[in-house]
Coordinates of C-alpha atoms and ligand atoms in Angstrom, one line a residue:
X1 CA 0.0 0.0 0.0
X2 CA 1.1 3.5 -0.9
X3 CA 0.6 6.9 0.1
X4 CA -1.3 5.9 3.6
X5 CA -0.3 9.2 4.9
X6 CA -0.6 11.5 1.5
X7 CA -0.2 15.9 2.7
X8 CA 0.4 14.3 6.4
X9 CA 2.7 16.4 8.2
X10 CA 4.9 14.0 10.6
X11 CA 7.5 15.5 13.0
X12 CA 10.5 13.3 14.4
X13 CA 12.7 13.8 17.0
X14 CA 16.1 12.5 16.8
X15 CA 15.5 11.9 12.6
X16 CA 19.0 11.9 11.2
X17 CA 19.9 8.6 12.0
X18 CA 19.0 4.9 13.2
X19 CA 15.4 4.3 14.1
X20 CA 14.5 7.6 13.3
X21 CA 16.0 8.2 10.0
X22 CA 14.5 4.9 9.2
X23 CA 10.7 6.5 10.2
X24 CA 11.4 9.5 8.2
X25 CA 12.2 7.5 5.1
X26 CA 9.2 5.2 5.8
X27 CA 6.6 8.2 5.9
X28 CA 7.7 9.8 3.3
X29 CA 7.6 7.3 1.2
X30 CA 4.0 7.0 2.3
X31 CA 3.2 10.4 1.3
X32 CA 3.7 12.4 4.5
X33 CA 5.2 15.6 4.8
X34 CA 8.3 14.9 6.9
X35 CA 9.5 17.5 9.5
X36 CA 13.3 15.8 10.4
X37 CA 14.2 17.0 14.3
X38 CA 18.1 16.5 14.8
X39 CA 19.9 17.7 17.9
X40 CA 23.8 18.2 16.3
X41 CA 24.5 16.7 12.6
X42 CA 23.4 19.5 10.1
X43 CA 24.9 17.0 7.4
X44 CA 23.4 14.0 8.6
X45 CA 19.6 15.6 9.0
X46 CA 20.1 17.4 5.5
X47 CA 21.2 14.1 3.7
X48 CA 18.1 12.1 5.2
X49 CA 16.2 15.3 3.7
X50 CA 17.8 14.9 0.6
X51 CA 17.3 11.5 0.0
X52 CA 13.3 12.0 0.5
X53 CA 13.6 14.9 -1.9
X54 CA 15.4 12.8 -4.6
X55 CA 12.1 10.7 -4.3
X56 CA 9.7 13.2 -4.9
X57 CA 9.1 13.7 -1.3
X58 CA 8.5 16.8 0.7
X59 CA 10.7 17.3 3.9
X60 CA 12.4 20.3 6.4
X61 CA 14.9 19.8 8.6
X62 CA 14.7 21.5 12.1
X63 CA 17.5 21.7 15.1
X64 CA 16.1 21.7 18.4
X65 CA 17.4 19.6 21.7
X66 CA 13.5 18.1 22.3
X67 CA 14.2 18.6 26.1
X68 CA 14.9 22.4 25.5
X69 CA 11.2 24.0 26.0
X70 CA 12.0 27.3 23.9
X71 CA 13.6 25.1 21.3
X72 CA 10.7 23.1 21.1
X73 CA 8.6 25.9 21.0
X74 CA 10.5 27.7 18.1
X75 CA 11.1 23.7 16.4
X76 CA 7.2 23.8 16.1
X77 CA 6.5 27.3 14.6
X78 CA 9.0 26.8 12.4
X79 CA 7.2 23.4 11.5
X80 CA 3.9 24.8 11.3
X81 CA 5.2 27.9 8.7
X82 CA 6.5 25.4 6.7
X83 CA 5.0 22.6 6.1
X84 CA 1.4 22.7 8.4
X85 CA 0.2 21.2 11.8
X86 CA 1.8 18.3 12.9
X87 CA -0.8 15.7 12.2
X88 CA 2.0 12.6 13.3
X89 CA 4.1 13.0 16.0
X90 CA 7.1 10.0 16.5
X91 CA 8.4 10.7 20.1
X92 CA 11.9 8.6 19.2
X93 CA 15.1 11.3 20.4
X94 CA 16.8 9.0 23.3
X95 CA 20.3 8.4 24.6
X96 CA 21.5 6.2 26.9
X97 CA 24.1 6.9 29.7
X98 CA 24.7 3.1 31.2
X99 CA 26.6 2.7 34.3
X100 CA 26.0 -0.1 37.4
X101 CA 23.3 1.3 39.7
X102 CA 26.3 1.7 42.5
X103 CA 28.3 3.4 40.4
X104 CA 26.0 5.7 38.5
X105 CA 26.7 9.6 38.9
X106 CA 23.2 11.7 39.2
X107 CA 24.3 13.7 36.1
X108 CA 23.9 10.1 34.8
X109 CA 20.2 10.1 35.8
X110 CA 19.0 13.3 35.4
X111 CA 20.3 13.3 31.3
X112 CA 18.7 10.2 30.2
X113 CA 15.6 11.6 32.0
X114 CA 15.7 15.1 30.7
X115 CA 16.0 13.7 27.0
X116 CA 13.5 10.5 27.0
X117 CA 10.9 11.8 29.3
X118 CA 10.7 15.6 29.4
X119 CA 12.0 15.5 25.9
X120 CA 8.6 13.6 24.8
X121 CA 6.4 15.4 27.2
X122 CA 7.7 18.6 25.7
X123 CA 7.3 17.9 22.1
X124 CA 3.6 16.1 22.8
X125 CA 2.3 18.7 24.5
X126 CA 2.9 21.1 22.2
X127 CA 2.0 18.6 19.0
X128 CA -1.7 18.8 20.8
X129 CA -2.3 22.6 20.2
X130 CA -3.0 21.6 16.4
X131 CA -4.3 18.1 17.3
X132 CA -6.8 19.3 19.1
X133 CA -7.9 21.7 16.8
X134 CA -8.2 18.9 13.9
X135 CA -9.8 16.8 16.1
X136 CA -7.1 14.6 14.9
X137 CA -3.8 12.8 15.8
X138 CA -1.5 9.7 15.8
X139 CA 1.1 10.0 18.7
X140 CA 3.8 6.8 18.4
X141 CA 6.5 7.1 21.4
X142 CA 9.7 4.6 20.9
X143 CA 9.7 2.7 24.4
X144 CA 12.5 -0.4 24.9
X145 CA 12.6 -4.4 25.7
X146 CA 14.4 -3.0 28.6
X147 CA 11.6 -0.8 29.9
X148 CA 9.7 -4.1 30.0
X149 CA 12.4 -6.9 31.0
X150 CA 14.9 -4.3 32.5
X151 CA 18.5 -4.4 32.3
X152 CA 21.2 -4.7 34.1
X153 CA 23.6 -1.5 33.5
X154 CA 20.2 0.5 32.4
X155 CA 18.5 1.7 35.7
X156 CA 18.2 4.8 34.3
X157 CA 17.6 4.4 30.5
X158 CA 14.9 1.8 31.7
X159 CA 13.0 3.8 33.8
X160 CA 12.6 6.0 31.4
X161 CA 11.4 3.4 28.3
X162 CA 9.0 2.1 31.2
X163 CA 8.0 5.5 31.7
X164 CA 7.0 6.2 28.0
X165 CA 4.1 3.8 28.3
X166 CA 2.6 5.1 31.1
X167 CA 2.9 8.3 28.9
X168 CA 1.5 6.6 26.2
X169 CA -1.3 5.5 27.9
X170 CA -2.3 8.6 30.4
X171 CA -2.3 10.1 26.8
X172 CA -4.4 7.7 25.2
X173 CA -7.2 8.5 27.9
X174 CA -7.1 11.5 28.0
X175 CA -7.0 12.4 24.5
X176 CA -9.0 9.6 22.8
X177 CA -12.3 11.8 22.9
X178 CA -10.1 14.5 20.5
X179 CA -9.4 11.7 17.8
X180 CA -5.8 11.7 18.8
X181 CA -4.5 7.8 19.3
X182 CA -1.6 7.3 21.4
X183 CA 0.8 4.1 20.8
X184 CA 4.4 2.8 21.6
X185 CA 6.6 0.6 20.3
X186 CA 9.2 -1.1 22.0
X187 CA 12.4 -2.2 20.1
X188 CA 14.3 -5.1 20.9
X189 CA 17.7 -5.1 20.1
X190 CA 18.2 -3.2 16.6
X191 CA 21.4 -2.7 14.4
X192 CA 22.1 1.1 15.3
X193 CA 24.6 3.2 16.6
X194 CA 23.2 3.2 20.3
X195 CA 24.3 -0.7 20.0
X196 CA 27.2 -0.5 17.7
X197 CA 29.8 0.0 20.9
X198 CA 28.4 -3.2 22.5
X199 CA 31.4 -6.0 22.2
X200 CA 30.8 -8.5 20.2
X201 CA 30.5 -11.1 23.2
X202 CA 27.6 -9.5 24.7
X203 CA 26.0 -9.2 20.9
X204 CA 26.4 -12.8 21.0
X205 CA 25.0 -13.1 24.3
X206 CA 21.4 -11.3 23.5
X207 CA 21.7 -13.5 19.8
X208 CA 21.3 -16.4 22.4
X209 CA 18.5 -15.2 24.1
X210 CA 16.6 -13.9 20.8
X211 CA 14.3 -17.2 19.6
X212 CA 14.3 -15.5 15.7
X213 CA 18.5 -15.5 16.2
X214 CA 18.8 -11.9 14.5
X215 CA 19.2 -8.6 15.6
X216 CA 16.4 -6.4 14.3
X217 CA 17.0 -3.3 11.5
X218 CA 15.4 0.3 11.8
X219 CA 13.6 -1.0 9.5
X220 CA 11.5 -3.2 11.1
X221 CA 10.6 -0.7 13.4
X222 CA 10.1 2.0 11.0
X223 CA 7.1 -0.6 9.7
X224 CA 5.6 -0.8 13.4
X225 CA 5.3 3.5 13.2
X226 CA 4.2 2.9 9.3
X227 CA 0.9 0.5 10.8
X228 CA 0.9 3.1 13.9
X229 CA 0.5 6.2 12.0
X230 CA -1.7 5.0 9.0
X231 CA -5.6 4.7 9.6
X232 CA -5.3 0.7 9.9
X233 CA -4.8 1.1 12.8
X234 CA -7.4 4.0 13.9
X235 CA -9.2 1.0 16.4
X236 CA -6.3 0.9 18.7
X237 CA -5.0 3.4 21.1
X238 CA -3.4 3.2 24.3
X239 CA -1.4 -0.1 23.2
X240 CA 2.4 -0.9 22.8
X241 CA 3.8 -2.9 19.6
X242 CA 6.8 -5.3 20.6
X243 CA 9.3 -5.7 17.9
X244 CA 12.1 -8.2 19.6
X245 CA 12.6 -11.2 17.6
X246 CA 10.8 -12.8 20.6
X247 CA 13.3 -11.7 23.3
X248 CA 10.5 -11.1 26.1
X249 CA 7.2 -12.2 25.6
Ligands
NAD1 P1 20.7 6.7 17.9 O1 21.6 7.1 19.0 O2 21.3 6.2 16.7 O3 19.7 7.9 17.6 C1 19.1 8.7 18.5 C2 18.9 10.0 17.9 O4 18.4 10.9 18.9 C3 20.2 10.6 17.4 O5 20.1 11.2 16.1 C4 20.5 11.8 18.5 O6 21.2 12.9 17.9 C5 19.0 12.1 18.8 N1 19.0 12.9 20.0 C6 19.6 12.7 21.2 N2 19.4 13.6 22.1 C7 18.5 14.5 21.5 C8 17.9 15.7 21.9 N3 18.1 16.2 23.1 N4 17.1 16.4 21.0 C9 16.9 15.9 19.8 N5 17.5 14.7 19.3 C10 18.3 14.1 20.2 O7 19.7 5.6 18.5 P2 18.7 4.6 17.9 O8 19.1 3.3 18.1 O9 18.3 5.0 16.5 O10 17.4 4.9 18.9 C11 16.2 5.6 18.5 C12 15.2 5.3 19.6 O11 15.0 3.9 19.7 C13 15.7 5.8 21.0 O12 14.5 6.3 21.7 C14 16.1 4.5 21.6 O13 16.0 4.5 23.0 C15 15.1 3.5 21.0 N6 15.6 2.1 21.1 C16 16.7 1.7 20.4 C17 17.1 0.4 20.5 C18 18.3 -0.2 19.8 O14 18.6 -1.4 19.9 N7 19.0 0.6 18.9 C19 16.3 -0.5 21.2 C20 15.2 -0.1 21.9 C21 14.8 1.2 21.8

């Protein structure tokens, strides 16, 4: 199926590379206008642009930290002058900042909070001002395995993946009356650069514990937000997609 999301206008944080430059590709290639968030690369965010561009897609790129409200703010009129109201918003900026819970330093915490949680609050509060108005929304917020099954090393990064669903669905609740459907989806381990510094002895160790014995691409999670954002799935709200090659069920 083609152009699901045809004159869409879809923000996403953290765009110019992994997951998110995989989401960008995918909804443009459905039709949707494509508003690429990047926090540092200029060249990186403009060749993701380009690349839609080349195939006859319509994108903008636009610096902002998500967990800076101003830059948010500004992000979003810029967005809105530009290309419309954000009818798709794909909450997927996140770093991680791993250290043993003994040994983790409270800048530590406070970082991966500021960026995974206040970063998404930020931009979905402001996404809702047009939502609202259109009676109209699809909110999809990139959660973890590990906010599920936890993780050793990840007390902080976890916390705040377990925290996007009860985001996700607080939102759901409260916004389902608006026409605005709130989902997550939660990535097992996937070929990107947040994983690309593990060793390969602990890649092998999750390969071991993955029943489908692969690691997972952007990709396949850029499909998840595809389904997420299109109008098959307008019944479901409130709900998070797990894409882990079976490594918690
Ligand atoms: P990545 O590090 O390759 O990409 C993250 C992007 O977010 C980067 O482009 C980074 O610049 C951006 N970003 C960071 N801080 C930002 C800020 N303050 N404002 C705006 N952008 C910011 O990681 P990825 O693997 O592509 O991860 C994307 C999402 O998927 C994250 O939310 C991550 O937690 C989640 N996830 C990834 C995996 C995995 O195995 N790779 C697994 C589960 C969940």
């Amino acid at each position: 199926m083609e152009n699901m999301l045809k004159d869409k206008v879809a923000l996403v944080t953290g765009a110019s590379r992994g997951i998110g430059k995989a989401i960008a590709l995918s909804l443009a290639s459905q039709g949707a206008k494509v508003a690429i968030n990047y926090s540092s690369s200029d060249a990186a965010a403009l060749e993701v642009c380009e690349t839609i561009r080349k195939n006859d897609g319509t994108a903008e790129i636009f610096k902002a930290q998500v967990n800076v409200e101003e830059e948010v703010e500004a992000m979003f009129s810029s967005i809105e002058e530009k290309l419309g109201s954000v009818d798709i918003l794909v909450n997927n900026a996140g770093i991680t900042k791993d250290n043993l819970l003994m040994r983790m330093k409270t800048q530590e915490w406070d970082s991966v909070i500021d960026v995974n949680l206040k970063g998404a609050f930020l931009c979905t509060r402001r996404a809702l001002k047009g939502m609202m108005k259109a009676r109209y929304g699809k909110i999809i917020n990139i959660s973890s395995v590990v906010g599920f099954s936890g993780n050793a090393g990840q007390f902080n990064y976890s916390a705040t993946k377990a925290g996007i669903v009860g985001m996700t669905k607080s939102a759901a609740l409260e916004l389902a009356s608006r026409g605005i459907r709130v989902n997550a989806v939660a990535p097992g381990f996937i070929e990107t650069d947040m994983t690309a510094s593990l060793t390969d002895d602990v890649k092998a160790a999750y390969m071991e514990k993955i029943p489908l014995k692969s690691l997972g691409k952007a990709e396949d999670i850029a499909q998840a937000v595809i389904y997420l954002a299109s109008p098959m799935s307008d019944y479901m709200t409130g709900q998070t997609l797990h894409l882990n090659g079976g490594l918690y069920m």
